[in-house]
Short mmCIF file of N, CA and C in Angstrom, two decimals:
data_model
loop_
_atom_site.label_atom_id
_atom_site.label_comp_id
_atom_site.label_asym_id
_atom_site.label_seq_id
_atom_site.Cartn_x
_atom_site.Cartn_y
_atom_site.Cartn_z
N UNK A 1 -1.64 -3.30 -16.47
CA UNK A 1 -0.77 -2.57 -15.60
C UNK A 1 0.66 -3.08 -15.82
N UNK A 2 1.51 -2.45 -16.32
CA UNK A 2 2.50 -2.36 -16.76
C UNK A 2 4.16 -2.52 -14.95
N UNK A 3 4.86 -3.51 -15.32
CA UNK A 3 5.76 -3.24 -14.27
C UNK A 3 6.42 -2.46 -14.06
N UNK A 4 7.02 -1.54 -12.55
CA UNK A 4 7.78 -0.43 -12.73
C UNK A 4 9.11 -0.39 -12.02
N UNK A 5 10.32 -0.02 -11.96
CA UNK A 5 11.51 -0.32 -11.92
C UNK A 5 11.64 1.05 -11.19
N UNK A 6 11.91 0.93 -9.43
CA UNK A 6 11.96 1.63 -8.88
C UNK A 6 13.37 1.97 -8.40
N UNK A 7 14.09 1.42 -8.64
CA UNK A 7 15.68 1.30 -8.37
C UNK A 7 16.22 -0.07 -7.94
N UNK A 8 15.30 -0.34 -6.48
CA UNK A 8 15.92 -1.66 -5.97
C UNK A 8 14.70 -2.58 -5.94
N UNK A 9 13.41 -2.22 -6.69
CA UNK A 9 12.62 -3.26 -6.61
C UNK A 9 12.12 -2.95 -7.46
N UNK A 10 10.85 -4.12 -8.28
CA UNK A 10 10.28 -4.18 -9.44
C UNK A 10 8.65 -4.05 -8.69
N UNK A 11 7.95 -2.93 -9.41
CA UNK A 11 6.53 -2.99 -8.82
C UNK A 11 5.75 -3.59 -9.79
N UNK A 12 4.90 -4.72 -9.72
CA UNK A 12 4.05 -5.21 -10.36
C UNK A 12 2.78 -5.82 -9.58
N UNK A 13 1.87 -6.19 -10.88
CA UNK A 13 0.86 -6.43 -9.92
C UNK A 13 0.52 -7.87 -9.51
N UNK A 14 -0.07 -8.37 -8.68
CA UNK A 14 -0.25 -9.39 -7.93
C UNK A 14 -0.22 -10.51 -8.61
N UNK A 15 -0.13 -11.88 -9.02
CA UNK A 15 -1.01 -13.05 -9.41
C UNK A 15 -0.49 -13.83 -8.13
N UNK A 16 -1.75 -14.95 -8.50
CA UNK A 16 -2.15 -15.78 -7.50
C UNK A 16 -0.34 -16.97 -7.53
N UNK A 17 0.13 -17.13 -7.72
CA UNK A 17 1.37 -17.79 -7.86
C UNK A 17 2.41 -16.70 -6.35
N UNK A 18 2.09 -15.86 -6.24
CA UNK A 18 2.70 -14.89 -4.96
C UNK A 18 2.05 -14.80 -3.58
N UNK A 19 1.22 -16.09 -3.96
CA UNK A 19 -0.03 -16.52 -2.70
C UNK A 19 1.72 -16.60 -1.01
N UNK A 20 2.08 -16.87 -1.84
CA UNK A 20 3.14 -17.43 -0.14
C UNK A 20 3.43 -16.01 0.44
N UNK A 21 4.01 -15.44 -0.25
CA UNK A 21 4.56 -13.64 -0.01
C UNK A 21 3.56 -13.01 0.62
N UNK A 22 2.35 -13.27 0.05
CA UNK A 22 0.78 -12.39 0.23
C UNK A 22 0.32 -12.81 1.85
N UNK A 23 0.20 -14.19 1.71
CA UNK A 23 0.01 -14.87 3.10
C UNK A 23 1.02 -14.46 3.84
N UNK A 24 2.36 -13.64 3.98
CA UNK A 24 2.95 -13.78 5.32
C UNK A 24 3.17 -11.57 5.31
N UNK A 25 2.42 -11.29 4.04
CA UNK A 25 2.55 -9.79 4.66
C UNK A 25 1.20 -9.63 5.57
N UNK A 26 0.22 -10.63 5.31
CA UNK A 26 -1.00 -10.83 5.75
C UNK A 26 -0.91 -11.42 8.00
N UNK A 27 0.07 -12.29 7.73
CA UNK A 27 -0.03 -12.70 9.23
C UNK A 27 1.40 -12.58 10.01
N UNK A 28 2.11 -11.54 9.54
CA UNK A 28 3.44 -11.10 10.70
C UNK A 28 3.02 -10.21 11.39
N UNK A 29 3.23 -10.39 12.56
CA UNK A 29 2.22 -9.39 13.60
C UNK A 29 2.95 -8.08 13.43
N UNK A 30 4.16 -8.24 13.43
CA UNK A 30 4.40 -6.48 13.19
C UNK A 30 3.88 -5.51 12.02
N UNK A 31 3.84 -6.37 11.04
CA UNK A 31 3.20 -5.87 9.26
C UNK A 31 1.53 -5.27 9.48
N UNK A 32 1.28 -6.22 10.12
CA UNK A 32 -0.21 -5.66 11.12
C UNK A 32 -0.83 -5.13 11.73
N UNK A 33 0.05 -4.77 12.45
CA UNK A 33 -0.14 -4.07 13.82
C UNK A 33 -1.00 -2.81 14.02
N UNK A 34 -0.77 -2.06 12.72
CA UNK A 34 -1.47 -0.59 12.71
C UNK A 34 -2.68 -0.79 11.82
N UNK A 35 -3.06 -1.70 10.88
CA UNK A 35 -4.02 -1.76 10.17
C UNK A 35 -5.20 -2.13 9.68
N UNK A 36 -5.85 -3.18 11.44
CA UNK A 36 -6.59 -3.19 11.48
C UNK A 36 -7.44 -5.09 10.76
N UNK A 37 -6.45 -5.69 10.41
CA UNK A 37 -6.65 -6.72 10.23
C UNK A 37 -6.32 -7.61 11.20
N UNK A 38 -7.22 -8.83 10.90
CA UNK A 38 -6.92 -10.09 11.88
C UNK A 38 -5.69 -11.09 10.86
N UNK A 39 -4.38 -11.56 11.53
CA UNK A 39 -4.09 -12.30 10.60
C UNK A 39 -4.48 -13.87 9.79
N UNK A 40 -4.42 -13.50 8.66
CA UNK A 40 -4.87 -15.03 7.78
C UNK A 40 -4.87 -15.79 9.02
N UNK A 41 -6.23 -17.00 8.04
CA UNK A 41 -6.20 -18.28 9.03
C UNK A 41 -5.49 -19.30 8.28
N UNK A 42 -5.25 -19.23 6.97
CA UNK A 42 -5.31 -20.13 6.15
C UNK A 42 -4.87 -20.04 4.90
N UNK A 43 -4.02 -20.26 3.80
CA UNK A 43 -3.66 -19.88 2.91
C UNK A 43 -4.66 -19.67 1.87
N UNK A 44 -5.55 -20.40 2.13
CA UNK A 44 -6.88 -20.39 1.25
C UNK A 44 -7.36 -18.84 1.81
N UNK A 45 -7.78 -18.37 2.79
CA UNK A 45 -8.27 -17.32 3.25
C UNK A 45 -7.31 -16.08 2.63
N UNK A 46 -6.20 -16.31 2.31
CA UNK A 46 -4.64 -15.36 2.23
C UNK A 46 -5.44 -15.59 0.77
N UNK A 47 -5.72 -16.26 0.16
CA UNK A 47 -5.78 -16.49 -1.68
C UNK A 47 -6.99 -15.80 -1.61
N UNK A 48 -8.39 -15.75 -0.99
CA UNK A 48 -9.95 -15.07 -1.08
C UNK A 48 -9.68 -13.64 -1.51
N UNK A 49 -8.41 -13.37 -0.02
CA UNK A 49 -8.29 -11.60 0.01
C UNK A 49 -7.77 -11.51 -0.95
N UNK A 50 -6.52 -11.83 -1.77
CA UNK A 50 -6.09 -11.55 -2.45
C UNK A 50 -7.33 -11.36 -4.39
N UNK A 51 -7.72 -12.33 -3.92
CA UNK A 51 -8.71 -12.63 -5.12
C UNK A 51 -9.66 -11.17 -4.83
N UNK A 52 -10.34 -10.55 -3.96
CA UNK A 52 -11.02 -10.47 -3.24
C UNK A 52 -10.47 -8.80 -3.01
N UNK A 53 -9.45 -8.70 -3.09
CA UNK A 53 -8.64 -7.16 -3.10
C UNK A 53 -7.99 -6.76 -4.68
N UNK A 54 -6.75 -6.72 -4.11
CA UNK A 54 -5.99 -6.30 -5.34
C UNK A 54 -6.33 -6.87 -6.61
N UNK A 55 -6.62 -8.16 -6.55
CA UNK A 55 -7.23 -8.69 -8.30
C UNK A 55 -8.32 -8.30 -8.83
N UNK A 56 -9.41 -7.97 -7.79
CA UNK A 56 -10.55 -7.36 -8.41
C UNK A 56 -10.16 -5.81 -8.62
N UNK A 57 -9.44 -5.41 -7.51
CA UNK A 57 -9.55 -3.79 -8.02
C UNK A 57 -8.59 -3.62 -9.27
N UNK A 58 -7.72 -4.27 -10.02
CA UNK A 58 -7.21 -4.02 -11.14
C UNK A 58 -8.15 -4.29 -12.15
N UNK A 59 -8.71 -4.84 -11.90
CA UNK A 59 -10.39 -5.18 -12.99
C UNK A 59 -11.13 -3.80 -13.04
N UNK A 60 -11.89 -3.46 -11.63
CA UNK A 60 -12.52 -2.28 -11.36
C UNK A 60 -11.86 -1.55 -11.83
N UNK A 61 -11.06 -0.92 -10.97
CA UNK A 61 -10.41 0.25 -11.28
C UNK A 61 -9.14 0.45 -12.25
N UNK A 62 -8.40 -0.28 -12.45
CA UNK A 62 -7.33 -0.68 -13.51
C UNK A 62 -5.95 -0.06 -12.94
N UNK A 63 -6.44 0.13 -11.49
CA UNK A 63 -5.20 -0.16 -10.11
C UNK A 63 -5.59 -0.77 -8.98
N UNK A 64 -4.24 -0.94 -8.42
CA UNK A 64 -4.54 -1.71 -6.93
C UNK A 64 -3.03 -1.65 -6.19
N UNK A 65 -3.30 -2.60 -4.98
CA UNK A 65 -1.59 -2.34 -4.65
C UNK A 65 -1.30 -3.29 -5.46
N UNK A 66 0.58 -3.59 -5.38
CA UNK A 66 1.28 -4.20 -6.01
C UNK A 66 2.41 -5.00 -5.74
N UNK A 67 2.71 -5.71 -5.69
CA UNK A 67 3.99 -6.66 -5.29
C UNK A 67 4.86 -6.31 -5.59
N UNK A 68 6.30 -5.64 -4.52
CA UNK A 68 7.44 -5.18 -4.23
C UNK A 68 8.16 -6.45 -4.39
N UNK A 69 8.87 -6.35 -5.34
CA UNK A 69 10.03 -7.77 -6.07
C UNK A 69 11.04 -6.75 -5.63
N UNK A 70 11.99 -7.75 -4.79
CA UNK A 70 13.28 -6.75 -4.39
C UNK A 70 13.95 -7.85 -5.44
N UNK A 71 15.23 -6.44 -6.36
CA UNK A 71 15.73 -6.99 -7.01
C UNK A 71 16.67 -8.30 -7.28
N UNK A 72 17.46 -7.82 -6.13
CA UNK A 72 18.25 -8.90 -6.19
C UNK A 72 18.31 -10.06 -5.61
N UNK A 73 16.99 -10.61 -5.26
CA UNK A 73 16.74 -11.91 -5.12
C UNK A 73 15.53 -12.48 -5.61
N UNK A 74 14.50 -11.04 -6.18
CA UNK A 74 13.43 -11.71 -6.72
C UNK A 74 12.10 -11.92 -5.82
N UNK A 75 12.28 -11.91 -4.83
CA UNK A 75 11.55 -12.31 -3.47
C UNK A 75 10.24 -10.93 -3.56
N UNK A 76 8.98 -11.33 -3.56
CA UNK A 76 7.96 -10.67 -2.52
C UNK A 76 8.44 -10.04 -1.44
N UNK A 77 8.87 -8.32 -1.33
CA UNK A 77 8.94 -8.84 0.28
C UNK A 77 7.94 -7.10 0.55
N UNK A 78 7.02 -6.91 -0.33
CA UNK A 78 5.84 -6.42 0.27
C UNK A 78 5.11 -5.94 -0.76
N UNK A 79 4.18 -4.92 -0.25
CA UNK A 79 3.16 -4.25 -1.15
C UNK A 79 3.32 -2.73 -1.38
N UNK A 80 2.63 -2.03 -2.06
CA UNK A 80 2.60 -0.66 -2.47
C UNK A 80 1.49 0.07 -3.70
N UNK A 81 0.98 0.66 -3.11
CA UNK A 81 -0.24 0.81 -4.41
C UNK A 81 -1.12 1.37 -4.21
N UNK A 82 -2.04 2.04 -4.76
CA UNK A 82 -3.23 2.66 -5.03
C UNK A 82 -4.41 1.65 -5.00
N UNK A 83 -5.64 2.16 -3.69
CA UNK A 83 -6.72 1.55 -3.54
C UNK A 83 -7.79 2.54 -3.65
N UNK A 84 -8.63 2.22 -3.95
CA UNK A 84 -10.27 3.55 -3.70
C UNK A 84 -10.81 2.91 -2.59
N UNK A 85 -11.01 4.08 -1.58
CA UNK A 85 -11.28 3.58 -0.22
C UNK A 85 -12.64 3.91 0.36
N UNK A 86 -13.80 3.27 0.16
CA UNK A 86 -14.82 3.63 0.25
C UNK A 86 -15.28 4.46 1.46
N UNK A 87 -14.62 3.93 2.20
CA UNK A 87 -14.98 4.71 3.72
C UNK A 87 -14.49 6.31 3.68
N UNK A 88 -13.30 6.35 2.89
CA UNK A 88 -13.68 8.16 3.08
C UNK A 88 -13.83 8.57 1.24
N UNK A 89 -14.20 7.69 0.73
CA UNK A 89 -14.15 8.11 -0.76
C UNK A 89 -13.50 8.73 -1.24
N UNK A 90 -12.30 8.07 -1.35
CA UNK A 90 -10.79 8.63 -1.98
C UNK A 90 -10.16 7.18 -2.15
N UNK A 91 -8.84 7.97 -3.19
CA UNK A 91 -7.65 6.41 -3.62
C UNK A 91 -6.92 6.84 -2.23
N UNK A 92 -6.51 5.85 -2.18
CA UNK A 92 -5.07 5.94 -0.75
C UNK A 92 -4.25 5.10 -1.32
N UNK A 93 -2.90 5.88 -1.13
CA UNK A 93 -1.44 5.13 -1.32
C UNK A 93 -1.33 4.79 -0.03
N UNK A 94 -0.90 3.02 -0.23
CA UNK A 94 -0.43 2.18 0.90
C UNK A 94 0.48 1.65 0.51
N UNK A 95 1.17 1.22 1.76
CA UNK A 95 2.05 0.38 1.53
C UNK A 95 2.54 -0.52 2.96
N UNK A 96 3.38 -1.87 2.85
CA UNK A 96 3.38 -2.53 3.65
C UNK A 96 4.77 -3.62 3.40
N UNK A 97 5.81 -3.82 4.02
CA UNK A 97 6.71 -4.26 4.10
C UNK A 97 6.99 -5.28 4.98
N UNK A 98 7.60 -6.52 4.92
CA UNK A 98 8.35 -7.45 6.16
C UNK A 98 9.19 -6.98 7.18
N UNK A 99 9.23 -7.02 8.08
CA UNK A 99 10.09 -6.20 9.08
C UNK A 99 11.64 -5.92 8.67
N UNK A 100 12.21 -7.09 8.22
CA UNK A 100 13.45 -6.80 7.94
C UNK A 100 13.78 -6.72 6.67
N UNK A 101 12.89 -5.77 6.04
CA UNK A 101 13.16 -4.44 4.64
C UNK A 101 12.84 -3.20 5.68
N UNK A 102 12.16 -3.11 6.82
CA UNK A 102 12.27 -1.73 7.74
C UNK A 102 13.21 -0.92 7.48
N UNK A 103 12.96 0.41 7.11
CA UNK A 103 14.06 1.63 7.70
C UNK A 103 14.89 0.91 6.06
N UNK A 104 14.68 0.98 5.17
CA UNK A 104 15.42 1.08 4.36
C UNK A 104 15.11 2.11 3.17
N UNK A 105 13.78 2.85 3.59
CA UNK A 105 13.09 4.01 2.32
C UNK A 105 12.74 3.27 1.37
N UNK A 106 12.28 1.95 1.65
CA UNK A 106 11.47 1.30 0.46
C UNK A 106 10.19 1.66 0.36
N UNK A 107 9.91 2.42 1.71
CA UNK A 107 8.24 2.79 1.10
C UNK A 107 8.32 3.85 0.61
N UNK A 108 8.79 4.93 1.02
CA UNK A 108 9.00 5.98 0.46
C UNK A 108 9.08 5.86 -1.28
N UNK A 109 10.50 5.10 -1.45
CA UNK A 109 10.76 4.90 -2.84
C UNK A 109 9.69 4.45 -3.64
N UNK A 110 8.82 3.33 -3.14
CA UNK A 110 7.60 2.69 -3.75
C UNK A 110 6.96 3.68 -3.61
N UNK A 111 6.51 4.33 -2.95
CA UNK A 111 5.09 5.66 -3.20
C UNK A 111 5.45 6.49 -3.93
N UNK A 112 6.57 6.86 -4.18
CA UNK A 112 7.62 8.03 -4.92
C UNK A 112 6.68 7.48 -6.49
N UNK A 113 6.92 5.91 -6.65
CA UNK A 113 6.42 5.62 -7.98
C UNK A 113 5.27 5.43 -8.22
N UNK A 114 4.63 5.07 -7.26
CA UNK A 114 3.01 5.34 -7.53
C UNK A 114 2.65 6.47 -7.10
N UNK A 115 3.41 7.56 -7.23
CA UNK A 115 2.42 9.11 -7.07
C UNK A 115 2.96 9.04 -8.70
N UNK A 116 3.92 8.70 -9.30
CA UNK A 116 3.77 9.04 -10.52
C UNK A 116 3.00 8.48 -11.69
N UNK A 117 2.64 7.33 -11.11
CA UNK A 117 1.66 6.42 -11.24
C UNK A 117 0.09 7.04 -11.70
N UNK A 118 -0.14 7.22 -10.18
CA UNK A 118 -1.55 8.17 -10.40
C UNK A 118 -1.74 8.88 -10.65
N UNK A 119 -0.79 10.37 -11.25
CA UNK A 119 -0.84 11.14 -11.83
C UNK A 119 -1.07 10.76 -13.37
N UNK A 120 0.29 10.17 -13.47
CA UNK A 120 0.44 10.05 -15.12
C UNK A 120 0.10 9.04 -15.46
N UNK A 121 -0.63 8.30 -15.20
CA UNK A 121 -1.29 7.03 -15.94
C UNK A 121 -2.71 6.90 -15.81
N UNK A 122 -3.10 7.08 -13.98
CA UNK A 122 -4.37 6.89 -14.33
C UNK A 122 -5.12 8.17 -13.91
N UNK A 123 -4.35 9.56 -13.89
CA UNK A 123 -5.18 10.72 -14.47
C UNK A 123 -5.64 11.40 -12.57
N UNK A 124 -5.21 10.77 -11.77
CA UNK A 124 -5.18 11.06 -10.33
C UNK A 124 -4.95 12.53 -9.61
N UNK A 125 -5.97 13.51 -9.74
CA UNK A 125 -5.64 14.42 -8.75
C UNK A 125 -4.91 14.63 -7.27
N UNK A 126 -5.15 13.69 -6.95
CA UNK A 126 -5.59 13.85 -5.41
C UNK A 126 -5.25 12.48 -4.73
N UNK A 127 -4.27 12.42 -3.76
CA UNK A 127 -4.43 10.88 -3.43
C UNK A 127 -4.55 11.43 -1.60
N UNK A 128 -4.79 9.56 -1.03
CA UNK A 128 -4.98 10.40 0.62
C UNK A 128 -3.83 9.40 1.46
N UNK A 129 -3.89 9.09 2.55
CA UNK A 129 -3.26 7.88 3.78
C UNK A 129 -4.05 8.11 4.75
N UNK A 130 -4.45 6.82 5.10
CA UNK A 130 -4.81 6.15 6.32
C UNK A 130 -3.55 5.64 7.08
N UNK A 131 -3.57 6.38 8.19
CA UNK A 131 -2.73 6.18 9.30
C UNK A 131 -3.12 6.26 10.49
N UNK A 132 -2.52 5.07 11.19
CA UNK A 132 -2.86 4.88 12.64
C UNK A 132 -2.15 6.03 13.69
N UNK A 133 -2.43 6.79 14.10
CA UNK A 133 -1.74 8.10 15.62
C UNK A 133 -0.54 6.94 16.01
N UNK A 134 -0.89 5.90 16.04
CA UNK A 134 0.49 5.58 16.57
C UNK A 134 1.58 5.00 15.49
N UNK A 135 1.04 5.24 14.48
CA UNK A 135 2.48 4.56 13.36
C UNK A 135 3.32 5.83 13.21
N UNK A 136 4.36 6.03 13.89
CA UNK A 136 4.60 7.41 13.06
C UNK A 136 5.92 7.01 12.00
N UNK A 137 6.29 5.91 11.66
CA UNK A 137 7.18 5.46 10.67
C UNK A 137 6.20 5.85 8.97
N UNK A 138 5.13 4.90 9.23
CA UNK A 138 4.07 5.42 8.14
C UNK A 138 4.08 7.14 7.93
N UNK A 139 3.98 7.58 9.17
CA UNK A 139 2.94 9.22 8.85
C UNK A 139 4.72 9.85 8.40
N UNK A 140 5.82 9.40 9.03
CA UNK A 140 6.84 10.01 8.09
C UNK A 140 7.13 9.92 7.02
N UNK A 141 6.79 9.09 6.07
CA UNK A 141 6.77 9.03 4.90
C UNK A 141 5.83 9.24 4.14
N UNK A 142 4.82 9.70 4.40
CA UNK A 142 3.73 10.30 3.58
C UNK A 142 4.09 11.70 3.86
N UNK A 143 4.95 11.96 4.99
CA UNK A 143 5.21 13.68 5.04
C UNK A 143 6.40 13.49 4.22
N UNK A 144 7.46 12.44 3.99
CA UNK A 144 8.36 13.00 2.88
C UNK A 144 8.18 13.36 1.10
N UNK A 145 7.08 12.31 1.74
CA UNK A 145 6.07 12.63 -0.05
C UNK A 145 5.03 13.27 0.02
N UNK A 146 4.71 14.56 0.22
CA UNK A 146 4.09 15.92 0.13
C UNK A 146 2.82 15.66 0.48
N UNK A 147 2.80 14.32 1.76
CA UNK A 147 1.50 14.72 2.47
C UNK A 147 1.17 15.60 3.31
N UNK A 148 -0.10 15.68 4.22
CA UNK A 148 0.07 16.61 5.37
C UNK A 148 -1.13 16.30 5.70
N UNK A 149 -1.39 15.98 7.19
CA UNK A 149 -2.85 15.51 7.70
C UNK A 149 -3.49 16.53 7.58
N UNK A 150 -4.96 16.04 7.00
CA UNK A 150 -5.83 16.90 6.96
C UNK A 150 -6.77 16.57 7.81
N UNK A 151 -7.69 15.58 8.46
CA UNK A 151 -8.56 15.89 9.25
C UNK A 151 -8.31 13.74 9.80
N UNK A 152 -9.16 13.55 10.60
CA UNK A 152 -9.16 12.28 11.15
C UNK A 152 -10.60 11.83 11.27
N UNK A 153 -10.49 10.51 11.08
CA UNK A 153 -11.45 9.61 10.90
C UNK A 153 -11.52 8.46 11.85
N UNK A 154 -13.04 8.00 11.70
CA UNK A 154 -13.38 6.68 12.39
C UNK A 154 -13.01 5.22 11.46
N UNK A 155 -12.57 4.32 11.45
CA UNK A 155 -12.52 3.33 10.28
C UNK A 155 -13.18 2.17 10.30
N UNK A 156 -14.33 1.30 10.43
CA UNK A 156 -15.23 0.19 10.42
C UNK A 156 -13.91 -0.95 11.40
N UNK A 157 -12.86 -1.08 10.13
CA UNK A 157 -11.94 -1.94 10.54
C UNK A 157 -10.67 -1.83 11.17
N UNK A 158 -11.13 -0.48 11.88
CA UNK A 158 -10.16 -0.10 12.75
C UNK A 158 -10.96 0.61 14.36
N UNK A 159 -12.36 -0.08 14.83
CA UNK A 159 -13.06 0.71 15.83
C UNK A 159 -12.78 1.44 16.90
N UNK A 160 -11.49 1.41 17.48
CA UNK A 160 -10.97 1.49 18.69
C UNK A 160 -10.51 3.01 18.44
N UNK A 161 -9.83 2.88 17.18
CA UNK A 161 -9.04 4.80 17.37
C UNK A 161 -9.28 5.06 15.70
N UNK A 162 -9.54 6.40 16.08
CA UNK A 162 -9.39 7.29 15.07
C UNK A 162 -8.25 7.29 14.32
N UNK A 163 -8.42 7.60 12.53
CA UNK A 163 -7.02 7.72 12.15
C UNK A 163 -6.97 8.75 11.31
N UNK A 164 -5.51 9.18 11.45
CA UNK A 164 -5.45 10.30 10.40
C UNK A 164 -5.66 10.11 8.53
N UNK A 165 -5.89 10.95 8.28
CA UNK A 165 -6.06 11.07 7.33
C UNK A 165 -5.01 11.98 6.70
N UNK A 166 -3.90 11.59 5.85
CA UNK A 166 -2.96 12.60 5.19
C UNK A 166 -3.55 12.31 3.76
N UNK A 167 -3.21 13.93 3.10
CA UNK A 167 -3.48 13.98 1.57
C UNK A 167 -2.84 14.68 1.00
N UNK A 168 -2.44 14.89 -0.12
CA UNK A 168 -1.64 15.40 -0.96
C UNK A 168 -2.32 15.49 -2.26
N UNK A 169 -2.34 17.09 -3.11
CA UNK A 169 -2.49 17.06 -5.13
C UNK A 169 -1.30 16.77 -5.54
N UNK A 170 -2.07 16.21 -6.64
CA UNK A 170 -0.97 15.80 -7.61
C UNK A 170 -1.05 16.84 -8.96
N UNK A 171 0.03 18.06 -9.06
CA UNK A 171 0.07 18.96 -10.18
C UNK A 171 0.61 18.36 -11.04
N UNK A 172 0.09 18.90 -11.98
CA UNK A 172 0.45 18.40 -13.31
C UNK A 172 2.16 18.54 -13.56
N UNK A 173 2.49 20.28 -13.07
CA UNK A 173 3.93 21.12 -13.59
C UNK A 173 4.67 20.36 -12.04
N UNK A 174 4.42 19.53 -11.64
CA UNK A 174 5.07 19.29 -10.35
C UNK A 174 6.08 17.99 -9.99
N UNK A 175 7.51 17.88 -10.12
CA UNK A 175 8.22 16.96 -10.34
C UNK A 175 7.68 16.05 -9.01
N UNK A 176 8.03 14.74 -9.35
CA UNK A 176 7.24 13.63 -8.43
C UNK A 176 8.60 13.05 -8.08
#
């Protein structure tokens, strides 16, 4: 998986050396809040998931999310990427930021490049989002990138509420 140069950040994929970055998108309670995780106990626990997520699914699948390098300091300061999501059997573009990169269209911009991603690299019809009813920062940016909820779901690791489900095709003749 090749790095990608999104304007103001570099998307690449994970190694274990970004364990510090990984561990704190993992336990800032706001980064959290909608998705259904407990935060890390432990940096060792922050290194399992990581081992355990994104490193295996670039093995499996030959994507995963990816580490948002903001340019001009170099810094981790989130994720973005394509997962296969067993629970509704589909890839989902996610993404996940430190609070203070908020409100700057970095997710947007990062999904902008992995829809071109999954189209043109790894051959991707169809991608979806998992979103919580109450994120609506998330569900606006999957509507600026040609999502649109299609139906709602129960999630194992989310028991309490239902979440939407937005999806979007990816055409071939269709600028990204």
């Amino acid at each position: 998986m090749q790095a990608v140069d999104t304007g103001r950040m570099i998307l690449r994929p994970f190694k274990e050396d970004d364990l510090d970055a990984f561990y704190r998108l993992g336990t800032v309670a706001e980064a959290i809040r909608y998705v259904g995780n407990t935060p890390f106990g432990s940096r060792e626990q922050a290194l399992q998931a990581m081992r355990d997520g994104p490193l295996v699914d670039y093995e499996r699948h030959g994507f995963g999310r990816v580490a948002c390098v903001w340019k001009d300091s170099g810094e981790v300061i989130g994720f973005s990427g394509l997962k296969y999501m067993a629970a509704v059997d589909a890839v989902e573009l996610g993404y996940r930021f430190l609070p203070e990169y908020w409100g700057l269209g970095l997710a947007t911009e990062s999904g902008r490049a992995c829809l071109r991603l999954a189209r043109d690299v790894h051959g991707l019809d169809r991608l979806v989002g998992l979103v919580h009813p109450d994120n609506a920062g998330s569900a606006r940016v999957l509507s600026k990138l040609g999502f649109a909820v299609e139906s709602r779901v129960r999630l194992d690791f989310i028991p309490d509420t239902p979440v939407d489900v937005f999806a979007r095709r990816l055409l071939a003749e269709e600028p990204l």
